Short mmCIF file of C-alpha atoms in Angstrom, two decimals:
data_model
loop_
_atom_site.label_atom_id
_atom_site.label_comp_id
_atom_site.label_asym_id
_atom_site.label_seq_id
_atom_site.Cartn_x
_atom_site.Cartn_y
_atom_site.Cartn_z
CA UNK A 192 82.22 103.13 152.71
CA UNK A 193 84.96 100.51 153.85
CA UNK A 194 87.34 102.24 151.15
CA UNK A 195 86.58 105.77 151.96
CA UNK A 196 86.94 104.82 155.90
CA UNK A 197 90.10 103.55 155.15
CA UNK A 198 91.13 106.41 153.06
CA UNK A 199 90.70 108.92 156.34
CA UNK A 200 92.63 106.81 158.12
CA UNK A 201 95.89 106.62 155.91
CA UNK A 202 95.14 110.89 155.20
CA UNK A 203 95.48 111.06 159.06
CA UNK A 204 98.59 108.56 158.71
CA UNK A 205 100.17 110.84 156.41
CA UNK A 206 99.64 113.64 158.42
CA UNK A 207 101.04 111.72 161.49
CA UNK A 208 104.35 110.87 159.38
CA UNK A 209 104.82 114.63 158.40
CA UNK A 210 104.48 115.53 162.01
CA UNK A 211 107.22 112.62 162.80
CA UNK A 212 109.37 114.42 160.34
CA UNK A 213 108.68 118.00 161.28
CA UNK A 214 109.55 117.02 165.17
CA UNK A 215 112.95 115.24 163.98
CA UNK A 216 111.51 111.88 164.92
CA UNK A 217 111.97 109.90 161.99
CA UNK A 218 115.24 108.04 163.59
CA UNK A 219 113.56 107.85 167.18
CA UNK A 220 113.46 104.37 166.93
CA UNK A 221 116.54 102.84 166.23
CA UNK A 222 115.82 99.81 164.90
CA UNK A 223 112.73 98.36 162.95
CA UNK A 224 110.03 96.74 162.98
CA UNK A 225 110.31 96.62 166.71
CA UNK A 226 111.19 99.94 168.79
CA UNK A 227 114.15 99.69 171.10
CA UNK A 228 113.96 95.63 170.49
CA UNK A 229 110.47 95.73 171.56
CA UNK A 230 106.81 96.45 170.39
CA UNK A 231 106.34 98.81 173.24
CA UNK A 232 109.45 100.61 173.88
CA UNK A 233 108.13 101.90 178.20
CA UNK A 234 111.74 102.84 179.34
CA UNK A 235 112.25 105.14 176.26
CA UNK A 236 109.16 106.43 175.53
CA UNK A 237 109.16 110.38 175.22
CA UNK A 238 107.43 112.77 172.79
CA UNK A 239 109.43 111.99 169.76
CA UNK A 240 109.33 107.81 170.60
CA UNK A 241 106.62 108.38 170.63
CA UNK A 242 105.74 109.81 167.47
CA UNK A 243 107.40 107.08 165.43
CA UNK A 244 106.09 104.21 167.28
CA UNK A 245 102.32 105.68 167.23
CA UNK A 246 102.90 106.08 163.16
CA UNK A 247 104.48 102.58 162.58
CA UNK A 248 101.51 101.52 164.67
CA UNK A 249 98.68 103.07 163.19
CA UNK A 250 100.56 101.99 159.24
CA UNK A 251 100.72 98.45 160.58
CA UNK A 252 96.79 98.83 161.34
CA UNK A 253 96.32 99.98 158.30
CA UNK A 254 98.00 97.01 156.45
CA UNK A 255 95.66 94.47 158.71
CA UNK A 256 92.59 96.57 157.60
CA UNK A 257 93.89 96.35 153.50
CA UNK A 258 94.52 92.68 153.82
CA UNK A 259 91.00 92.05 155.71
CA UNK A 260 89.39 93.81 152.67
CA UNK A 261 91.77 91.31 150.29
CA UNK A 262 90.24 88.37 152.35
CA UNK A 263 86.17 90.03 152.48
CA UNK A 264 86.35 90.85 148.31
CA UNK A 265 87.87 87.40 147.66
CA UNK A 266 84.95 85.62 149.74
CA UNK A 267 82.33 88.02 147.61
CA UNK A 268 83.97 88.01 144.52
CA UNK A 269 80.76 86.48 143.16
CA UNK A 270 78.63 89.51 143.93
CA UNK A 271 80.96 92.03 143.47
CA UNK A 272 82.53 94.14 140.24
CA UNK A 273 85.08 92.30 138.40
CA UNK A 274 87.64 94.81 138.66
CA UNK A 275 87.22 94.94 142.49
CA UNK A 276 89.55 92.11 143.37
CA UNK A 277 92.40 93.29 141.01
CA UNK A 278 92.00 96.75 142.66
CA UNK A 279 92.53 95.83 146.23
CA UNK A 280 95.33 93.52 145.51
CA UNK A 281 96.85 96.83 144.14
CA UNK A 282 96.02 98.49 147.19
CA UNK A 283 98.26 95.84 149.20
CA UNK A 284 100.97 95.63 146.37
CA UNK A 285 100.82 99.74 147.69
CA UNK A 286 101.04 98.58 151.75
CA UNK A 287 103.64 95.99 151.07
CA UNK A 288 105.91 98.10 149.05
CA UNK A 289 105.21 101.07 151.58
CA UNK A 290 106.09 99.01 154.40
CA UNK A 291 109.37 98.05 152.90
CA UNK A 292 109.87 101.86 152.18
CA UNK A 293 109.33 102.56 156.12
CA UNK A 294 112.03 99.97 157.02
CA UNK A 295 114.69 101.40 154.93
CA UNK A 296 114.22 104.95 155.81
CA UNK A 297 115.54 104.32 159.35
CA UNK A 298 117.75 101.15 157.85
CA UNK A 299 119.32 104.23 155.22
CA UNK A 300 119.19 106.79 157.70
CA UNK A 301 116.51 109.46 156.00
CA UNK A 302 117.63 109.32 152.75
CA UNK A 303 115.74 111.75 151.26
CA UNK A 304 115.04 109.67 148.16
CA UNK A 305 113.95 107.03 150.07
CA UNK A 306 111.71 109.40 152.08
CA UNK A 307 110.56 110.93 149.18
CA UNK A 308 109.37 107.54 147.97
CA UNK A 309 108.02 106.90 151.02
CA UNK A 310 105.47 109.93 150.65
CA UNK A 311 104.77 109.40 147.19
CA UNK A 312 103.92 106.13 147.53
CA UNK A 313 101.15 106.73 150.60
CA UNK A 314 100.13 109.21 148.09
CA UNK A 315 98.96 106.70 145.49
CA UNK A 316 97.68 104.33 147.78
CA UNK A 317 95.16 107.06 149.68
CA UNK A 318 94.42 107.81 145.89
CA UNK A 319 93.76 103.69 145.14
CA UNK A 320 91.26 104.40 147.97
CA UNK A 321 89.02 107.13 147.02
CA UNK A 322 88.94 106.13 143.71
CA UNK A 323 87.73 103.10 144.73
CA UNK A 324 85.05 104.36 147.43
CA UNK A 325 83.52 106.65 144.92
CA UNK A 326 83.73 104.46 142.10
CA UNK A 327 81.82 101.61 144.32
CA UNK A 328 79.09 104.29 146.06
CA UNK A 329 75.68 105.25 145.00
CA UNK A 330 75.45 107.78 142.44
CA UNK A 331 72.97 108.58 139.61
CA UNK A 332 74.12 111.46 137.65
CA UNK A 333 72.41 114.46 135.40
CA UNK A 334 74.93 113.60 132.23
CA UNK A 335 75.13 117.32 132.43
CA UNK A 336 79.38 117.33 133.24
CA UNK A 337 80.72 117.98 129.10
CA UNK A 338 84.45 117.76 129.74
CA UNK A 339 84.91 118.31 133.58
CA UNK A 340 85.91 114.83 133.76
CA UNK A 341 88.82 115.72 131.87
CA UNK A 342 89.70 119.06 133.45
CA UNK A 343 89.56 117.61 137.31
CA UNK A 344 91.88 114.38 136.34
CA UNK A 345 94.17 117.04 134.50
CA UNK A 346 94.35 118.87 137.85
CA UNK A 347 94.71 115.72 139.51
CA UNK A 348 97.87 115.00 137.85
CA UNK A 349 99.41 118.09 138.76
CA UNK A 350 98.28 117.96 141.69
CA UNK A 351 100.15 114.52 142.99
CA UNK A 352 103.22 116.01 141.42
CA UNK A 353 103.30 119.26 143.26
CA UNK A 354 102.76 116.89 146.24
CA UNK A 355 106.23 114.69 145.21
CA UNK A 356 107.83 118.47 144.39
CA UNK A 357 106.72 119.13 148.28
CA UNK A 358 107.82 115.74 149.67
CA UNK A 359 111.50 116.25 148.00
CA UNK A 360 111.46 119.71 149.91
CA UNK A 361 111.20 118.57 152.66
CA UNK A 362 113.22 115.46 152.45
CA UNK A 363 116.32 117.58 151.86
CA UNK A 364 115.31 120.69 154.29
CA UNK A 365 115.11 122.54 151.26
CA UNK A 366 113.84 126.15 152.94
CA UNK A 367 116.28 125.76 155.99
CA UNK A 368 119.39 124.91 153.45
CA UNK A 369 118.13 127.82 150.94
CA UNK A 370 117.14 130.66 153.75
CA UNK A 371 120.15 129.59 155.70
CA UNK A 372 123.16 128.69 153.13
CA UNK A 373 121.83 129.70 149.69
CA UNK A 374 122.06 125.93 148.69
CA UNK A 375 119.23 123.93 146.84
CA UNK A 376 117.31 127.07 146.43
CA UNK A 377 116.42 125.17 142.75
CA UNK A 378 114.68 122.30 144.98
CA UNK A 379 112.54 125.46 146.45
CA UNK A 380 112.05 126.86 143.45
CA UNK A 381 110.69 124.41 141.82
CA UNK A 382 107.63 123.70 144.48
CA UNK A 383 106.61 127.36 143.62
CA UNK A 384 106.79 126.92 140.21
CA UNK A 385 104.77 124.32 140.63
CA UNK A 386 101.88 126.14 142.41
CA UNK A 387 101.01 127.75 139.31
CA UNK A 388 99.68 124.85 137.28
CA UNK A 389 98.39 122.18 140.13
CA UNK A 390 96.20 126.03 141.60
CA UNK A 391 95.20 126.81 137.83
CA UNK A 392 94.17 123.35 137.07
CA UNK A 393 91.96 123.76 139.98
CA UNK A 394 90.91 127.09 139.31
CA UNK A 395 89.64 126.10 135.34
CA UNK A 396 87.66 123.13 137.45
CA UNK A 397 85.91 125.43 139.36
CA UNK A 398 84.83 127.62 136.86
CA UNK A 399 83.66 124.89 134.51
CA UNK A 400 81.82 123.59 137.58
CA UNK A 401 80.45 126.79 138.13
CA UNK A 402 79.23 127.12 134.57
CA UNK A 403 77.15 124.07 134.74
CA UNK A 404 73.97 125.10 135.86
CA UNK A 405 72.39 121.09 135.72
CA UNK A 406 75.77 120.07 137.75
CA UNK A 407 74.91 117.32 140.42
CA UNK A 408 74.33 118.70 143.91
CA UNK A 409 77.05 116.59 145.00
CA UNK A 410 79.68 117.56 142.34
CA UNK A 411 79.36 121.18 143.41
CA UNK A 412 79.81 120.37 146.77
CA UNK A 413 82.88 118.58 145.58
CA UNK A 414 83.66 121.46 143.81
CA UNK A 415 83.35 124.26 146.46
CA UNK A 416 85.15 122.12 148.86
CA UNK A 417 87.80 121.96 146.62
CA UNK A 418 88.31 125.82 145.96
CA UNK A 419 87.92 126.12 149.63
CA UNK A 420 91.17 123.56 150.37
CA UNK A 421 93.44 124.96 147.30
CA UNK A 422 92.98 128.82 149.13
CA UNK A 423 93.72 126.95 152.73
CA UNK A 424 96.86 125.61 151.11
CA UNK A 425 98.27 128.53 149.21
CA UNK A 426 98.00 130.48 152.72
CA UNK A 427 99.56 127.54 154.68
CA UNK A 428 102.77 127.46 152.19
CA UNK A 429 103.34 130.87 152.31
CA UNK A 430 102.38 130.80 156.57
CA UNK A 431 105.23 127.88 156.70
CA UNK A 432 107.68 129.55 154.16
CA UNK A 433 107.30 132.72 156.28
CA UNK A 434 107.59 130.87 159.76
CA UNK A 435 111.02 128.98 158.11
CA UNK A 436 108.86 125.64 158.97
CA UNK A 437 109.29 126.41 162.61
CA UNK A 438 105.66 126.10 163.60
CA UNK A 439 104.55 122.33 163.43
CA UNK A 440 101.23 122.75 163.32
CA UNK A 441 101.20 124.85 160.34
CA UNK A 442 103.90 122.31 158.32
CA UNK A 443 101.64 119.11 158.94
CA UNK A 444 98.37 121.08 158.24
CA UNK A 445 100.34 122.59 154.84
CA UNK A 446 100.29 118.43 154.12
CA UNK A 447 97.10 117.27 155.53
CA UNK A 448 95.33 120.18 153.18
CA UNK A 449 97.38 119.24 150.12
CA UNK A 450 96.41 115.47 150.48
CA UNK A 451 92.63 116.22 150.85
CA UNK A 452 92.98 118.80 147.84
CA UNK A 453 94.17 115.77 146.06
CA UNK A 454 91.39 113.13 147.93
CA UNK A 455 88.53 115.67 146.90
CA UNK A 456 89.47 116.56 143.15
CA UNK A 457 90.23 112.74 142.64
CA UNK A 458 86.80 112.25 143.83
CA UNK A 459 85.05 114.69 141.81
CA UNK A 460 87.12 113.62 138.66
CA UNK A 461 85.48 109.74 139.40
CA UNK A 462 82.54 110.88 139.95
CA UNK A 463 82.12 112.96 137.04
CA UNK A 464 83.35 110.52 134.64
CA UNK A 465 80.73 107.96 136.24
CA UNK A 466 78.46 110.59 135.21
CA UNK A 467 79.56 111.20 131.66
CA UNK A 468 79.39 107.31 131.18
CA UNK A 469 75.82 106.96 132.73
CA UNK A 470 74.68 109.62 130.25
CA UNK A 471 76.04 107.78 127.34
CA UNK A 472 74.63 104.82 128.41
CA UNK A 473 71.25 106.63 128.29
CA UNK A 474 68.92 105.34 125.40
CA UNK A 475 68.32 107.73 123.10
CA UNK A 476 64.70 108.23 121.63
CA UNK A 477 64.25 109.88 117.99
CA UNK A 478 61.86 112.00 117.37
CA UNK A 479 60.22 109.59 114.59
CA UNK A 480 59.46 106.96 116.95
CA UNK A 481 57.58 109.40 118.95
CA UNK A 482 53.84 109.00 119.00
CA UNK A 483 52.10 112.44 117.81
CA UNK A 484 49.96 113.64 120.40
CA UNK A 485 45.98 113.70 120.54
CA UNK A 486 46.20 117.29 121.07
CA UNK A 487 48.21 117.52 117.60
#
């Protein structure tokens, strides 16, 4: 539960950093680490100071919390999966290299590469995360998931890269340049384009899941949650695209929906492949070395 906890905190991170963005914030504080030359910047502080300083707080949390866990799965190592120690050290590989990301998005000024990065890279660590959590939490499956495994990493995938397609669109201020000067329209285009596959992958998921009458009670939660988010998030891009991003709270919801899309089909897909392995693992009994019954 550690992981997962951890994991709503960096989705509410992410959503705090698109709201820095959306509210021209980013370059609020001039310098970095510090604010103004200080950790609390008091004679500066105003809505978008605020902002920035609140998100480099709440990532520098977030880096105690990852390197806490480093120091708690070390100690219990012993008790533990094998693969758990190698996985958090990924997870603060992730924090360190996002951290240095941070700094040189105000050091470079917003490049948009750089911010693009930036956004990608909080991706796969909120990813690390729940895979993590659900790998790690109590689950006995039915063995009744064929290839949805499969299907729901697929959409995955496509997924995370509709979410970098998103990131570079708004790194560059793709809608205001393409509404307002007919420039990088192709940036633009490509995010729609890239609806099509990431919503389809998702659709094919549900219907699989829907197909499966033995499917776990918690993978069809998973599942209906899921199909829930991706209609939430087609409506929000067309709301913001319609709006020409002006509304804040529908641009930061727009990427706090399409990170939990991501966080719940990442979730089912672990979930169902711990399933598909549990069933494999499953002796199998032939019908020889079944004892006839009296009755027979």
């Amino acid at each position: 539960m550690l992981f997962l906890g951890l994991a709503g905190l960096t989705l509410g991170l992410m959503a705090l950093g698109s709201a820095t963005r959306v509210m021209n914030a980013g370059l609020s504080c001039p310098d970095w680490p510090l604010c103004f030359g200080s950790f609390v910047p008091k004679q500066q502080m105003n809505l978008q100071v605020f902002l920035e300083w609140f998100h480099r707080l709440v990532a520098s949390t977030v880096g105690v919390c990852v390197l806490g866990l480093n120091g708690l799965v070390l100690v219990l190592r012993q008790r533990l999966p094998r693969w758990l120690p190698w996985a958090t050290g990924l997870c603060f590989g992730l924090v360190v290299f996002q951290g240095i990301l941070g700094g040189l998005t105000v050091t470079q000024l917003l490049r948009f590469d750089i911010v693009t990065a930036h956004l990608a890279t909080g991706l796969l660590f909120f990813s690390s995360l729940v895979t993590i959590g659900t790998a790690l939490m109590p689950y006995q499956g039915t063995g009744m998931v064929n290839y949805l495994p499969w299907a729901s990493f697929t959409a995955v995938g496509l997924i995370y890269l509709q979410s970098i397609l998103g990131a570079l669109v708004a790194s560059r201020w793709a809608v205001h340049q393409c509404l307002g000067s007919a420039s990088l329209c192709s940036v633009l285009y490509s995010h729609f384009i890239g609806v099509v596959p990431a919503a389809l992958s998702v659709l094919i998921v549900v219907v699989m899941a829907g197909r499966t009458a033995a499917l776990h009670p918690l993978l069809r939660r998973l599942t209906q949650l899921a199909a829930l988010l991706l209609g939430l998030q087609v409506g929000l891009g067309l709301s913001t695209l319609k709006f020409h991003l002006q509304i804040v709270v529908l641009t930061v919801a727009h990427q706090f929906i399409g990170a939990s899309l991501l966080g719940v089909v990442l979730a089912m897909s672990v979930i169902a492949l711990r399933d598909r392995l549990q069933a494999k693992d499953l002796p199998t009994i032939h019908p020889s070395t079944v004892a006839p019954s009296p009755l027979t």
